[in-house]
Amino acid sequence: MYRATAVVHRACGADSQRTVRRLRQAASVVGAIAFCGCSGRQSALDPAGRGAEQIAELTWWMTAGLVTIWCAVVALTVLAVRSHPETFTRRRAASLIIGGGVVVPTVVLAVLLFFGLSLLPAQLAPAPEGSQVIHVIGEQWWWRVRYERPGREAVELANEIHLPVGEPVEFRLDSADVIHAFWIPSLGGKIDMVPGRTNRLSLLPTRVGRFRGVCAEYCGGPHALMAFEVVVEEQEDFDRWLERQAEPAEEPALERGQRLFQASGC
């Protein structure tokens, strides 16, 4: 009988060790995948703009709050499972439940709520007067981009946005057909583009680089392909680029583009 019991214990111990090893491996894989999403040219947690910096800060604070609440709940669960019922008086049990299950989550969530609300004015504030204004119109399934130049003809292009680093920019966003959502994760938050309504979004890039913008609202079949390139560069480079875009297209390049359009379609 003793030997049989020992064998069972060893078997159970081996199973427990294998389970723990598998859980650790799974946690390592999940952690690696999660942290891979914290960088790159389309990551809100690798900020390159003032708005994205605030969103990333709020994300980390929310993560800390989540961990705090989780630890409180787990601690209460472990205490309830491992303690003998005789050790708990009715008053002590009530204080633990109210403290760990009500007070801690309420305080943490209230702090996060007020912190998040404090960021709203900065996110919604208009760009200073004289800032570069860029009209973006979402269409199925591409982006029409128009740079306003006071006193001169506007510059219009598609699926590509250039921005000067360290300078605020105001986007005026419209939709030509259905609801789209304009989002450059590395630079700031997202905002809807509603037909018949012009929404505004101010961004302030803080470092140069190439980033990826997307439509964050399902808008039809090729929605997943509705992306655009964002280039943040020095002010001098941006000015030169905008002047080049304002020049008339050269005839050979125009002919090549026309042939490509006629052969492939939009």
PDB file of C-alpha atoms in Angstrom:
ATOM      1  CA  MET A   1       0.000   0.000   0.000  1.00  0.00           C
ATOM      2  CA  TYR A   2       2.825   2.370   0.894  1.00  0.00           C
ATOM      3  CA  ARG A   3       4.636   1.681  -2.381  1.00  0.00           C
ATOM      4  CA  ALA A   4       1.469   2.275  -4.393  1.00  0.00           C
ATOM      5  CA  THR A   5       0.907   5.569  -2.613  1.00  0.00           C
ATOM      6  CA  ALA A   6       4.504   6.613  -3.260  1.00  0.00           C
ATOM      7  CA  VAL A   7       4.186   5.769  -6.948  1.00  0.00           C
ATOM      8  CA  VAL A   8       1.002   7.824  -7.205  1.00  0.00           C
ATOM      9  CA  HIS A   9       2.666  10.779  -5.488  1.00  0.00           C
ATOM     10  CA  ARG A  10       5.673  10.580  -7.805  1.00  0.00           C
ATOM     11  CA  ALA A  11       3.419  10.384 -10.844  1.00  0.00           C
ATOM     12  CA  CYS A  12       1.388  13.350  -9.671  1.00  0.00           C
ATOM     13  CA  GLY A  13       4.581  15.259  -8.948  1.00  0.00           C
ATOM     14  CA  ALA A  14       5.934  14.537 -12.420  1.00  0.00           C
ATOM     15  CA  ASP A  15       2.658  15.642 -13.996  1.00  0.00           C
ATOM     16  CA  SER A  16       2.736  18.850 -11.974  1.00  0.00           C
ATOM     17  CA  GLN A  17       6.309  19.582 -13.039  1.00  0.00           C
ATOM     18  CA  ARG A  18       5.444  18.979 -16.693  1.00  0.00           C
ATOM     19  CA  THR A  19       2.432  21.270 -16.365  1.00  0.00           C
ATOM     20  CA  VAL A  20       4.547  24.011 -14.789  1.00  0.00           C
ATOM     21  CA  ARG A  21       7.167  23.688 -17.547  1.00  0.00           C
ATOM     22  CA  ARG A  22       4.484  23.935 -20.230  1.00  0.00           C
ATOM     23  CA  LEU A  23       2.953  26.969 -18.570  1.00  0.00           C
ATOM     24  CA  ARG A  24       6.351  28.665 -18.410  1.00  0.00           C
ATOM     25  CA  GLN A  25       6.994  27.906 -22.075  1.00  0.00           C
ATOM     26  CA  ALA A  26       3.571  29.221 -23.038  1.00  0.00           C
ATOM     27  CA  ALA A  27       4.127  32.376 -20.967  1.00  0.00           C
ATOM     28  CA  SER A  28       7.510  32.912 -22.641  1.00  0.00           C
ATOM     29  CA  VAL A  29       5.989  32.605 -26.105  1.00  0.00           C
ATOM     30  CA  VAL A  30       3.092  34.924 -25.272  1.00  0.00           C
ATOM     31  CA  GLY A  31       5.463  37.444 -23.692  1.00  0.00           C
ATOM     32  CA  ALA A  32       7.765  37.400 -26.710  1.00  0.00           C
ATOM     33  CA  ILE A  33       4.846  37.950 -29.088  1.00  0.00           C
ATOM     34  CA  ALA A  34       3.460  40.754 -26.925  1.00  0.00           C
ATOM     35  CA  PHE A  35       6.754  42.619 -26.701  1.00  0.00           C
ATOM     36  CA  CYS A  36       7.325  42.286 -30.455  1.00  0.00           C
ATOM     37  CA  GLY A  37       4.341  44.587 -30.888  1.00  0.00           C
ATOM     38  CA  CYS A  38       5.951  47.321 -28.757  1.00  0.00           C
ATOM     39  CA  SER A  39       8.206  48.589 -31.552  1.00  0.00           C
ATOM     40  CA  GLY A  40       8.172  49.210 -35.266  1.00  0.00           C
ATOM     41  CA  ARG A  41       6.810  51.819 -37.650  1.00  0.00           C
ATOM     42  CA  GLN A  42       3.182  51.019 -36.819  1.00  0.00           C
ATOM     43  CA  SER A  43       3.353  50.710 -33.036  1.00  0.00           C
ATOM     44  CA  ALA A  44       1.531  53.047 -30.689  1.00  0.00           C
ATOM     45  CA  LEU A  45       3.991  51.962 -27.962  1.00  0.00           C
ATOM     46  CA  ASP A  46       6.999  53.205 -29.969  1.00  0.00           C
ATOM     47  CA  PRO A  47       5.923  56.863 -30.113  1.00  0.00           C
ATOM     48  CA  ALA A  48       7.287  59.396 -32.583  1.00  0.00           C
ATOM     49  CA  GLY A  49       4.749  62.115 -31.808  1.00  0.00           C
ATOM     50  CA  ARG A  50       3.410  64.032 -28.813  1.00  0.00           C
ATOM     51  CA  GLY A  51      -0.028  62.427 -29.001  1.00  0.00           C
ATOM     52  CA  ALA A  52       1.389  58.904 -29.239  1.00  0.00           C
ATOM     53  CA  GLU A  53       3.638  59.598 -26.242  1.00  0.00           C
ATOM     54  CA  GLN A  54       0.589  60.442 -24.126  1.00  0.00           C
ATOM     55  CA  ILE A  55      -1.279  57.359 -25.342  1.00  0.00           C
ATOM     56  CA  ALA A  56       1.712  55.131 -24.568  1.00  0.00           C
ATOM     57  CA  GLU A  57       2.006  56.646 -21.085  1.00  0.00           C
ATOM     58  CA  LEU A  58      -1.694  56.028 -20.454  1.00  0.00           C
ATOM     59  CA  THR A  59      -1.281  52.435 -21.701  1.00  0.00           C
ATOM     60  CA  TRP A  60       1.529  51.694 -19.233  1.00  0.00           C
ATOM     61  CA  TRP A  61      -0.430  53.269 -16.367  1.00  0.00           C
ATOM     62  CA  MET A  62      -3.463  51.152 -17.270  1.00  0.00           C
ATOM     63  CA  THR A  63      -1.253  48.067 -17.371  1.00  0.00           C
ATOM     64  CA  ALA A  64       0.055  48.880 -13.892  1.00  0.00           C
ATOM     65  CA  GLY A  65      -3.516  49.355 -12.649  1.00  0.00           C
ATOM     66  CA  LEU A  66      -4.565  46.051 -14.179  1.00  0.00           C
ATOM     67  CA  VAL A  67      -1.681  44.248 -12.479  1.00  0.00           C
ATOM     68  CA  THR A  68      -2.545  45.892  -9.145  1.00  0.00           C
ATOM     69  CA  ILE A  69      -6.172  44.766  -9.302  1.00  0.00           C
ATOM     70  CA  TRP A  70      -5.170  41.300 -10.481  1.00  0.00           C
ATOM     71  CA  CYS A  71      -2.707  40.899  -7.594  1.00  0.00           C
ATOM     72  CA  ALA A  72      -5.357  41.978  -5.072  1.00  0.00           C
ATOM     73  CA  VAL A  73      -7.887  39.469  -6.415  1.00  0.00           C
ATOM     74  CA  VAL A  74      -5.342  36.641  -6.580  1.00  0.00           C
ATOM     75  CA  ALA A  75      -4.154  37.400  -3.042  1.00  0.00           C
ATOM     76  CA  LEU A  76      -7.727  37.191  -1.762  1.00  0.00           C
ATOM     77  CA  THR A  77      -8.284  33.921  -3.628  1.00  0.00           C
ATOM     78  CA  VAL A  78      -5.108  32.321  -2.271  1.00  0.00           C
ATOM     79  CA  LEU A  79      -5.941  33.483   1.231  1.00  0.00           C
ATOM     80  CA  ALA A  80      -9.455  32.032   1.004  1.00  0.00           C
ATOM     81  CA  VAL A  81      -8.237  28.683  -0.357  1.00  0.00           C
ATOM     82  CA  ARG A  82      -5.332  28.141   2.056  1.00  0.00           C
ATOM     83  CA  SER A  83      -6.831  29.469   5.278  1.00  0.00           C
ATOM     84  CA  HIS A  84      -9.011  27.489   7.653  1.00  0.00           C
ATOM     85  CA  PRO A  85     -12.570  28.765   8.032  1.00  0.00           C
ATOM     86  CA  GLU A  86     -12.077  28.956  11.799  1.00  0.00           C
ATOM     87  CA  THR A  87      -9.421  31.670  11.397  1.00  0.00           C
ATOM     88  CA  PHE A  88     -11.864  34.062   9.749  1.00  0.00           C
ATOM     89  CA  THR A  89     -14.321  36.046  11.780  1.00  0.00           C
ATOM     90  CA  ARG A  90     -17.265  37.562   9.968  1.00  0.00           C
ATOM     91  CA  ARG A  91     -15.805  41.041  10.417  1.00  0.00           C
ATOM     92  CA  ARG A  92     -12.366  40.061   9.101  1.00  0.00           C
ATOM     93  CA  ALA A  93     -13.824  38.334   6.048  1.00  0.00           C
ATOM     94  CA  ALA A  94     -15.980  41.377   5.262  1.00  0.00           C
ATOM     95  CA  SER A  95     -13.028  43.761   5.592  1.00  0.00           C
ATOM     96  CA  LEU A  96     -10.903  41.653   3.229  1.00  0.00           C
ATOM     97  CA  ILE A  97     -13.652  41.425   0.620  1.00  0.00           C
ATOM     98  CA  ILE A  98     -14.517  45.110   0.811  1.00  0.00           C
ATOM     99  CA  GLY A  99     -10.872  46.229   0.904  1.00  0.00           C
ATOM    100  CA  GLY A 100      -9.447  43.978  -1.782  1.00  0.00           C
ATOM    101  CA  GLY A 101     -12.543  43.486  -3.907  1.00  0.00           C
ATOM    102  CA  VAL A 102     -14.116  46.945  -3.764  1.00  0.00           C
ATOM    103  CA  VAL A 103     -11.816  49.667  -2.434  1.00  0.00           C
ATOM    104  CA  VAL A 104      -8.637  48.743  -4.342  1.00  0.00           C
ATOM    105  CA  PRO A 105     -10.338  48.377  -7.783  1.00  0.00           C
ATOM    106  CA  THR A 106     -12.408  51.550  -7.236  1.00  0.00           C
ATOM    107  CA  VAL A 107      -9.403  53.670  -6.292  1.00  0.00           C
ATOM    108  CA  VAL A 108      -7.241  52.329  -9.140  1.00  0.00           C
ATOM    109  CA  LEU A 109      -9.975  52.767 -11.767  1.00  0.00           C
ATOM    110  CA  ALA A 110     -10.813  56.281 -10.509  1.00  0.00           C
ATOM    111  CA  VAL A 111      -7.153  57.345 -10.788  1.00  0.00           C
ATOM    112  CA  LEU A 112      -6.945  55.929 -14.322  1.00  0.00           C
ATOM    113  CA  LEU A 113     -10.199  57.648 -15.303  1.00  0.00           C
ATOM    114  CA  PHE A 114      -9.053  61.088 -14.145  1.00  0.00           C
ATOM    115  CA  PHE A 115      -5.633  60.602 -15.725  1.00  0.00           C
ATOM    116  CA  GLY A 116      -7.209  59.644 -19.063  1.00  0.00           C
ATOM    117  CA  LEU A 117      -9.634  62.595 -18.956  1.00  0.00           C
ATOM    118  CA  SER A 118      -6.742  64.963 -18.275  1.00  0.00           C
ATOM    119  CA  LEU A 119      -5.232  63.989 -21.630  1.00  0.00           C
ATOM    120  CA  LEU A 120      -8.344  64.852 -23.652  1.00  0.00           C
ATOM    121  CA  PRO A 121      -7.781  68.633 -23.914  1.00  0.00           C
ATOM    122  CA  ALA A 122      -4.264  68.083 -25.279  1.00  0.00           C
ATOM    123  CA  GLN A 123      -5.507  65.500 -27.790  1.00  0.00           C
ATOM    124  CA  LEU A 124      -8.382  67.668 -29.041  1.00  0.00           C
ATOM    125  CA  ALA A 125      -6.689  71.076 -28.966  1.00  0.00           C
ATOM    126  CA  PRO A 126      -6.455  72.749 -32.396  1.00  0.00           C
ATOM    127  CA  ALA A 127      -3.068  73.363 -33.956  1.00  0.00           C
ATOM    128  CA  PRO A 128      -1.637  76.869 -33.510  1.00  0.00           C
ATOM    129  CA  GLU A 129      -2.552  79.450 -36.139  1.00  0.00           C
ATOM    130  CA  GLY A 130      -0.227  79.314 -39.129  1.00  0.00           C
ATOM    131  CA  SER A 131       0.386  75.563 -38.879  1.00  0.00           C
ATOM    132  CA  GLN A 132       0.459  73.413 -41.989  1.00  0.00           C
ATOM    133  CA  VAL A 133      -3.060  72.314 -42.923  1.00  0.00           C
ATOM    134  CA  ILE A 134      -3.535  68.978 -44.700  1.00  0.00           C
ATOM    135  CA  HIS A 135      -6.895  67.842 -46.039  1.00  0.00           C
ATOM    136  CA  VAL A 136      -7.305  64.068 -46.155  1.00  0.00           C
ATOM    137  CA  ILE A 137     -10.321  62.458 -47.808  1.00  0.00           C
ATOM    138  CA  GLY A 138     -10.917  58.753 -47.283  1.00  0.00           C
ATOM    139  CA  GLU A 139     -12.255  56.934 -50.335  1.00  0.00           C
ATOM    140  CA  GLN A 140     -12.870  53.305 -51.163  1.00  0.00           C
ATOM    141  CA  TRP A 141     -10.095  52.336 -50.978  1.00  0.00           C
ATOM    142  CA  TRP A 142      -7.396  55.002 -50.994  1.00  0.00           C
ATOM    143  CA  TRP A 143      -6.505  58.362 -49.474  1.00  0.00           C
ATOM    144  CA  ARG A 144      -6.713  61.721 -51.230  1.00  0.00           C
ATOM    145  CA  VAL A 145      -4.224  64.135 -49.632  1.00  0.00           C
ATOM    146  CA  ARG A 146      -4.178  67.902 -50.268  1.00  0.00           C
ATOM    147  CA  TYR A 147      -1.654  70.346 -48.799  1.00  0.00           C
ATOM    148  CA  GLU A 148      -2.965  73.863 -48.283  1.00  0.00           C
ATOM    149  CA  ARG A 149      -0.560  76.666 -49.296  1.00  0.00           C
ATOM    150  CA  PRO A 150      -1.976  80.108 -48.439  1.00  0.00           C
ATOM    151  CA  GLY A 151      -1.874  82.384 -51.490  1.00  0.00           C
ATOM    152  CA  ARG A 152      -0.767  79.565 -53.776  1.00  0.00           C
ATOM    153  CA  GLU A 153      -2.254  76.534 -55.432  1.00  0.00           C
ATOM    154  CA  ALA A 154      -2.759  73.504 -53.200  1.00  0.00           C
ATOM    155  CA  VAL A 155      -0.674  70.362 -53.713  1.00  0.00           C
ATOM    156  CA  GLU A 156      -2.652  67.147 -54.130  1.00  0.00           C
ATOM    157  CA  LEU A 157      -1.383  63.571 -54.049  1.00  0.00           C
ATOM    158  CA  ALA A 158      -2.471  60.120 -52.882  1.00  0.00           C
ATOM    159  CA  ASN A 159      -1.533  57.581 -50.178  1.00  0.00           C
ATOM    160  CA  GLU A 160       1.528  59.512 -49.019  1.00  0.00           C
ATOM    161  CA  ILE A 161       1.967  62.127 -46.295  1.00  0.00           C
ATOM    162  CA  HIS A 162       5.096  64.139 -45.489  1.00  0.00           C
ATOM    163  CA  LEU A 163       5.377  66.032 -42.195  1.00  0.00           C
ATOM    164  CA  PRO A 164       7.992  68.402 -40.728  1.00  0.00           C
ATOM    165  CA  VAL A 165       9.500  67.207 -37.458  1.00  0.00           C
ATOM    166  CA  GLY A 166       8.884  69.372 -34.393  1.00  0.00           C
ATOM    167  CA  GLU A 167       6.091  71.356 -36.076  1.00  0.00           C
ATOM    168  CA  PRO A 168       2.365  71.006 -35.309  1.00  0.00           C
ATOM    169  CA  VAL A 169       0.174  69.961 -38.223  1.00  0.00           C
ATOM    170  CA  GLU A 170      -3.605  70.147 -38.524  1.00  0.00           C
ATOM    171  CA  PHE A 171      -5.444  67.428 -40.429  1.00  0.00           C
ATOM    172  CA  ARG A 172      -8.929  68.156 -41.753  1.00  0.00           C
ATOM    173  CA  LEU A 173     -10.570  64.826 -42.369  1.00  0.00           C
ATOM    174  CA  ASP A 174     -13.507  63.978 -44.602  1.00  0.00           C
ATOM    175  CA  SER A 175     -15.006  60.876 -46.192  1.00  0.00           C
ATOM    176  CA  ALA A 176     -16.263  60.602 -49.754  1.00  0.00           C
ATOM    177  CA  ASP A 177     -18.371  57.470 -49.250  1.00  0.00           C
ATOM    178  CA  VAL A 178     -18.509  55.461 -45.992  1.00  0.00           C
ATOM    179  CA  ILE A 179     -17.098  55.864 -42.484  1.00  0.00           C
ATOM    180  CA  HIS A 180     -13.313  55.551 -42.408  1.00  0.00           C
ATOM    181  CA  ALA A 181     -10.910  56.113 -39.491  1.00  0.00           C
ATOM    182  CA  PHE A 182      -7.609  57.960 -39.852  1.00  0.00           C
ATOM    183  CA  TRP A 183      -4.807  56.575 -37.694  1.00  0.00           C
ATOM    184  CA  ILE A 184      -1.025  56.936 -37.611  1.00  0.00           C
ATOM    185  CA  PRO A 185      -0.227  54.815 -34.519  1.00  0.00           C
ATOM    186  CA  SER A 186       3.315  56.117 -34.036  1.00  0.00           C
ATOM    187  CA  LEU A 187       2.206  59.776 -34.100  1.00  0.00           C
ATOM    188  CA  GLY A 188      -1.140  59.987 -32.317  1.00  0.00           C
ATOM    189  CA  GLY A 189      -4.654  58.755 -31.778  1.00  0.00           C
ATOM    190  CA  LYS A 190      -7.295  57.758 -34.318  1.00  0.00           C
ATOM    191  CA  ILE A 191     -10.331  59.717 -35.398  1.00  0.00           C
ATOM    192  CA  ASP A 192     -13.376  58.831 -37.494  1.00  0.00           C
ATOM    193  CA  MET A 193     -14.006  60.266 -40.949  1.00  0.00           C
ATOM    194  CA  VAL A 194     -17.776  60.641 -41.350  1.00  0.00           C
ATOM    195  CA  PRO A 195     -19.460  61.533 -44.655  1.00  0.00           C
ATOM    196  CA  GLY A 196     -20.803  65.089 -44.563  1.00  0.00           C
ATOM    197  CA  ARG A 197     -18.704  66.083 -41.535  1.00  0.00           C
ATOM    198  CA  THR A 198     -15.182  67.505 -41.266  1.00  0.00           C
ATOM    199  CA  ASN A 199     -13.202  66.338 -38.224  1.00  0.00           C
ATOM    200  CA  ARG A 200      -9.899  67.827 -37.140  1.00  0.00           C
ATOM    201  CA  LEU A 201      -6.816  66.208 -35.696  1.00  0.00           C
ATOM    202  CA  SER A 202      -3.611  67.930 -34.575  1.00  0.00           C
ATOM    203  CA  LEU A 203      -0.334  66.018 -34.536  1.00  0.00           C
ATOM    204  CA  LEU A 204       3.162  67.012 -33.495  1.00  0.00           C
ATOM    205  CA  PRO A 205       5.898  64.648 -34.797  1.00  0.00           C
ATOM    206  CA  THR A 206       8.919  64.464 -32.496  1.00  0.00           C
ATOM    207  CA  ARG A 207      11.417  62.418 -34.536  1.00  0.00           C
ATOM    208  CA  VAL A 208      12.192  61.770 -38.166  1.00  0.00           C
ATOM    209  CA  GLY A 209      11.483  58.450 -39.810  1.00  0.00           C
ATOM    210  CA  ARG A 210       9.065  56.495 -41.954  1.00  0.00           C
ATOM    211  CA  PHE A 211       5.820  55.328 -40.422  1.00  0.00           C
ATOM    212  CA  ARG A 212       2.655  53.578 -41.529  1.00  0.00           C
ATOM    213  CA  GLY A 213      -0.855  54.916 -41.371  1.00  0.00           C
ATOM    214  CA  VAL A 214      -4.001  52.822 -41.696  1.00  0.00           C
ATOM    215  CA  CYS A 215      -7.771  52.952 -41.872  1.00  0.00           C
ATOM    216  CA  ALA A 216      -8.970  51.737 -38.472  1.00  0.00           C
ATOM    217  CA  GLU A 217     -12.643  51.320 -39.458  1.00  0.00           C
ATOM    218  CA  TYR A 218     -13.820  48.466 -41.672  1.00  0.00           C
ATOM    219  CA  CYS A 219     -14.932  50.178 -44.879  1.00  0.00           C
ATOM    220  CA  GLY A 220     -15.445  47.340 -47.357  1.00  0.00           C
ATOM    221  CA  GLY A 221     -13.647  44.577 -49.232  1.00  0.00           C
ATOM    222  CA  PRO A 222     -10.011  45.791 -49.659  1.00  0.00           C
ATOM    223  CA  HIS A 223     -10.049  47.588 -46.280  1.00  0.00           C
ATOM    224  CA  ALA A 224      -6.872  45.771 -45.146  1.00  0.00           C
ATOM    225  CA  LEU A 225      -4.970  47.289 -48.080  1.00  0.00           C
ATOM    226  CA  MET A 226      -6.009  50.858 -47.248  1.00  0.00           C
ATOM    227  CA  ALA A 227      -2.679  51.979 -45.810  1.00  0.00           C
ATOM    228  CA  PHE A 228      -0.481  54.999 -46.467  1.00  0.00           C
ATOM    229  CA  GLU A 229       3.140  56.030 -46.024  1.00  0.00           C
ATOM    230  CA  VAL A 230       4.087  58.778 -43.567  1.00  0.00           C
ATOM    231  CA  VAL A 231       7.494  60.446 -43.859  1.00  0.00           C
ATOM    232  CA  VAL A 232       8.624  62.749 -41.035  1.00  0.00           C
ATOM    233  CA  GLU A 233      11.613  64.867 -42.063  1.00  0.00           C
ATOM    234  CA  GLU A 234      13.445  68.069 -41.246  1.00  0.00           C
ATOM    235  CA  GLN A 235      11.670  71.315 -42.052  1.00  0.00           C
ATOM    236  CA  GLU A 236      14.083  72.147 -44.909  1.00  0.00           C
ATOM    237  CA  ASP A 237      13.604  68.734 -46.511  1.00  0.00           C
ATOM    238  CA  PHE A 238       9.837  69.048 -46.151  1.00  0.00           C
ATOM    239  CA  ASP A 239       9.824  72.481 -47.809  1.00  0.00           C
ATOM    240  CA  ARG A 240      11.902  71.209 -50.730  1.00  0.00           C
ATOM    241  CA  TRP A 241       9.663  68.177 -51.142  1.00  0.00           C
ATOM    242  CA  LEU A 242       6.511  70.322 -51.161  1.00  0.00           C
ATOM    243  CA  GLU A 243       8.005  72.681 -53.765  1.00  0.00           C
ATOM    244  CA  ARG A 244       8.885  69.747 -56.005  1.00  0.00           C
ATOM    245  CA  GLN A 245       5.364  68.356 -55.682  1.00  0.00           C
ATOM    246  CA  ALA A 246       3.961  71.729 -56.749  1.00  0.00           C
ATOM    247  CA  GLU A 247       5.881  71.656 -60.040  1.00  0.00           C
ATOM    248  CA  PRO A 248       4.026  70.458 -63.169  1.00  0.00           C
ATOM    249  CA  ALA A 249       4.515  66.778 -63.938  1.00  0.00           C
ATOM    250  CA  GLU A 250       7.100  66.052 -66.610  1.00  0.00           C
ATOM    251  CA  GLU A 251       5.627  64.769 -69.853  1.00  0.00           C
ATOM    252  CA  PRO A 252       7.520  61.420 -69.996  1.00  0.00           C
ATOM    253  CA  ALA A 253       6.545  60.577 -66.408  1.00  0.00           C
ATOM    254  CA  LEU A 254       2.956  61.630 -67.130  1.00  0.00           C
ATOM    255  CA  GLU A 255       2.832  59.360 -70.170  1.00  0.00           C
ATOM    256  CA  ARG A 256       4.198  56.393 -68.212  1.00  0.00           C
ATOM    257  CA  GLY A 257       1.652  56.927 -65.472  1.00  0.00           C
ATOM    258  CA  GLN A 258      -1.175  57.220 -67.978  1.00  0.00           C
ATOM    259  CA  ARG A 259      -0.171  53.976 -69.695  1.00  0.00           C
ATOM    260  CA  LEU A 260       0.091  52.190 -66.333  1.00  0.00           C
ATOM    261  CA  PHE A 261      -3.352  53.446 -65.268  1.00  0.00           C
ATOM    262  CA  GLN A 262      -4.936  52.429 -68.549  1.00  0.00           C
ATOM    263  CA  ALA A 263      -3.349  48.974 -68.360  1.00  0.00           C
ATOM    264  CA  SER A 264      -4.006  48.199 -64.695  1.00  0.00           C
ATOM    265  CA  GLY A 265      -6.850  50.441 -63.544  1.00  0.00           C
ATOM    266  CA  CYS A 266      -7.055  52.242 -60.221  1.00  0.00           C
TER     267      CYS A 266
END
